[in-house]
Structure formats: structure tokens, C-alpha cells
Amino acid sequence: AQSVSQHNHHVILSEAASLELGCNYSYGGTVNLFWYVQYPGQHLQLLLKYFSGDPLVKGIKGFEAEFIKSKFSFNLRKPSVQWSDTAEYFCAVLNTGTASKLTFGTGTRLQVTL
Amino acid sequence: GAVVSQHPSWVICKSGTSVKIECRSLDFQATTMFWYRQFPKQSLMLMATSNEGSKATYEQGVEKDKFLINHASLTLSTLTVTSAHPEDSSFYICSARPGGATEAFFGQGTRLTVV
């Protein structure tokens, strides 16, 4: 069975600080990788996704993530966070097999202070 | 972008009653819909996958007689929590995937409180 680990449960940063949230997955086959964000009181929104090709993907709002196949990782980064980035971030993995389903990590709560 | 609407956003019900949650894809046809449950400070746990016109596939440990899922059309899936108990209180989220797509779009979630 596939699983997704997000090691940072709660991260507090000052505005303009750099961000990196870890995501590791376990699955031996081909996967599609996603980062979702959930702002307070809102639904999940897709930040970025990786299907194939360039392992460095750029998403909305200045976020990017790098797929490192050898490390089974898909870490999320942003060079300079803003207060409005305060939210819950979820990494998710979709296996591309016949029983494809999206598995989520436990989430990381990011709090950006002014 | 694709929009998925869930209704209601929150509901309070008495123990022993049943509650129905609707999930609609507003601007696309969703051949597959997913139902998740999210506990506080925890991840989204997939409960079941439903394909239009066929029975839902439940994840291990999810009681199919308790969580009834109907996907009668390409734009609507419903989750009915039958004989709800306080331990069923949670945040339920649906997502919908257009035919042929790998990306799914999420509803805003429904907070269920059973008293």
C-alpha cells in the first residue's frame, strides 16, 4: 500500500523567510504527485502537480516542488513566504495503476508571522 | 476552473438520525467521485470511490451499510450517514474527477456534528 509522510506538522516562519516542506512517499510504481493548500475556512486547492518530465515543477503563488525519484521525495519550496501563505499544506500521491487513488499526507500547518 | 460544490457546509443532527451530503460537479461531468473524511489535525482519509452508475468501492474499515454512497448521475454523488453517532462527527470532503483526467477537484467540505 502506498503511504505519504509529511514530517513537519507545524511550521512557523516570519514573512520573507524561505520555506521548504518535506514530503516522502512509498510506492514502487509510477506516481503522480500533488501539493494542495487549504486556507482557513476554504476548500482544498491545487498548488502544483508533477506527472512527468522536468522534476522541478512550478505552481501558483510562487511555489515550486522538486521530484527526486531516488529519494521518493517531493518537497515544496517558496523563496519568500507571505502572511497570506498561512494555511495547511497537503502532499498527495496518485498511483497510476488500475486502482488509482489519491493518498494524502498528514498535512503541515504553516503559520507566517508579520 | 472546475468547480465542485458540497451541500450542506455544516450540519448538526441528533444521534440515531441519518444525514445526506451532496457533492455536485458544476461545470464538468465527473465519472469518478471520491469521499474523504478528515479528523482534526489529521490527513484526509479516503472512504470510498464511486463511479457513475455502479456501486461504490469502499476502503478497508469503512462500513458500507453505514456510509451509503450513490452516484446516480455524472454531476451528483451523495453520501448518507445512517444512524449517526457522535463518533461520526467529522469533516467530510468530496472530490470529483472528469473522465480521462488524473486531477480531481475538491468540494469545500461538510462539517458534521452529531449530538
mmCIF file of C-alpha atoms in Angstrom, chain A residues 32 34 36 38 42-44 46 49 51 90 94 100-102 104-106, chain B residues 34 36 38 41-44 46 59 91 93 97 102-104 106-108:
data_model
loop_
_atom_site.group_PDB
_atom_site.id
_atom_site.type_symbol
_atom_site.label_atom_id
_atom_site.label_comp_id
_atom_site.label_asym_id
_atom_site.label_seq_id
_atom_site.Cartn_x
_atom_site.Cartn_y
_atom_site.Cartn_z
ATOM 1 C CA ASN A 32 1.655 11.453 -9.945
ATOM 2 C CA PHE A 34 0.482 16.849 -5.876
ATOM 3 C CA TYR A 36 -2.654 21.033 -2.115
ATOM 4 C CA GLN A 38 -6.224 24.603 2.409
ATOM 5 C CA GLN A 42 -11.764 27.191 2.423
ATOM 6 C CA HIS A 43 -11.616 24.039 0.345
ATOM 7 C CA LEU A 44 -8.529 22.284 -0.886
ATOM 8 C CA LEU A 46 -4.181 22.540 -6.078
ATOM 9 C CA LYS A 49 1.477 18.766 -9.665
ATOM 10 C CA PHE A 51 3.190 13.915 -13.816
ATOM 11 C CA PHE A 90 -1.025 18.576 1.974
ATOM 12 C CA LEU A 94 -1.765 9.212 -7.018
ATOM 13 C CA SER A 100 -5.726 4.606 -8.831
ATOM 14 C CA LYS A 101 -6.463 6.617 -5.761
ATOM 15 C CA LEU A 102 -5.113 9.715 -4.125
ATOM 16 C CA PHE A 104 -2.701 12.280 1.359
ATOM 17 C CA GLY A 105 -0.029 13.065 3.870
ATOM 18 C CA THR A 106 -1.000 14.264 7.330
ATOM 19 C CA PHE B 34 -14.275 10.312 -4.040
ATOM 20 C CA TYR B 36 -12.884 11.575 2.264
ATOM 21 C CA GLN B 38 -10.785 14.397 7.813
ATOM 22 C CA LYS B 41 -5.176 17.798 12.690
ATOM 23 C CA GLN B 42 -5.117 14.672 10.579
ATOM 24 C CA SER B 43 -4.978 13.860 6.935
ATOM 25 C CA LEU B 44 -7.797 13.163 4.554
ATOM 26 C CA LEU B 46 -10.298 8.058 1.585
ATOM 27 C CA GLU B 59 -11.806 1.345 1.640
ATOM 28 C CA PHE B 91 -15.274 16.826 8.260
ATOM 29 C CA ILE B 93 -14.890 16.135 1.763
ATOM 30 C CA ARG B 97 -12.617 13.731 -11.432
ATOM 31 C CA THR B 102 -5.918 12.349 -13.408
ATOM 32 C CA GLU B 103 -6.616 15.524 -11.465
ATOM 33 C CA ALA B 104 -9.573 15.699 -9.131
ATOM 34 C CA PHE B 106 -12.435 19.212 -4.257
ATOM 35 C CA GLY B 107 -15.588 20.426 -2.647
ATOM 36 C CA GLN B 108 -15.470 22.783 0.308
#
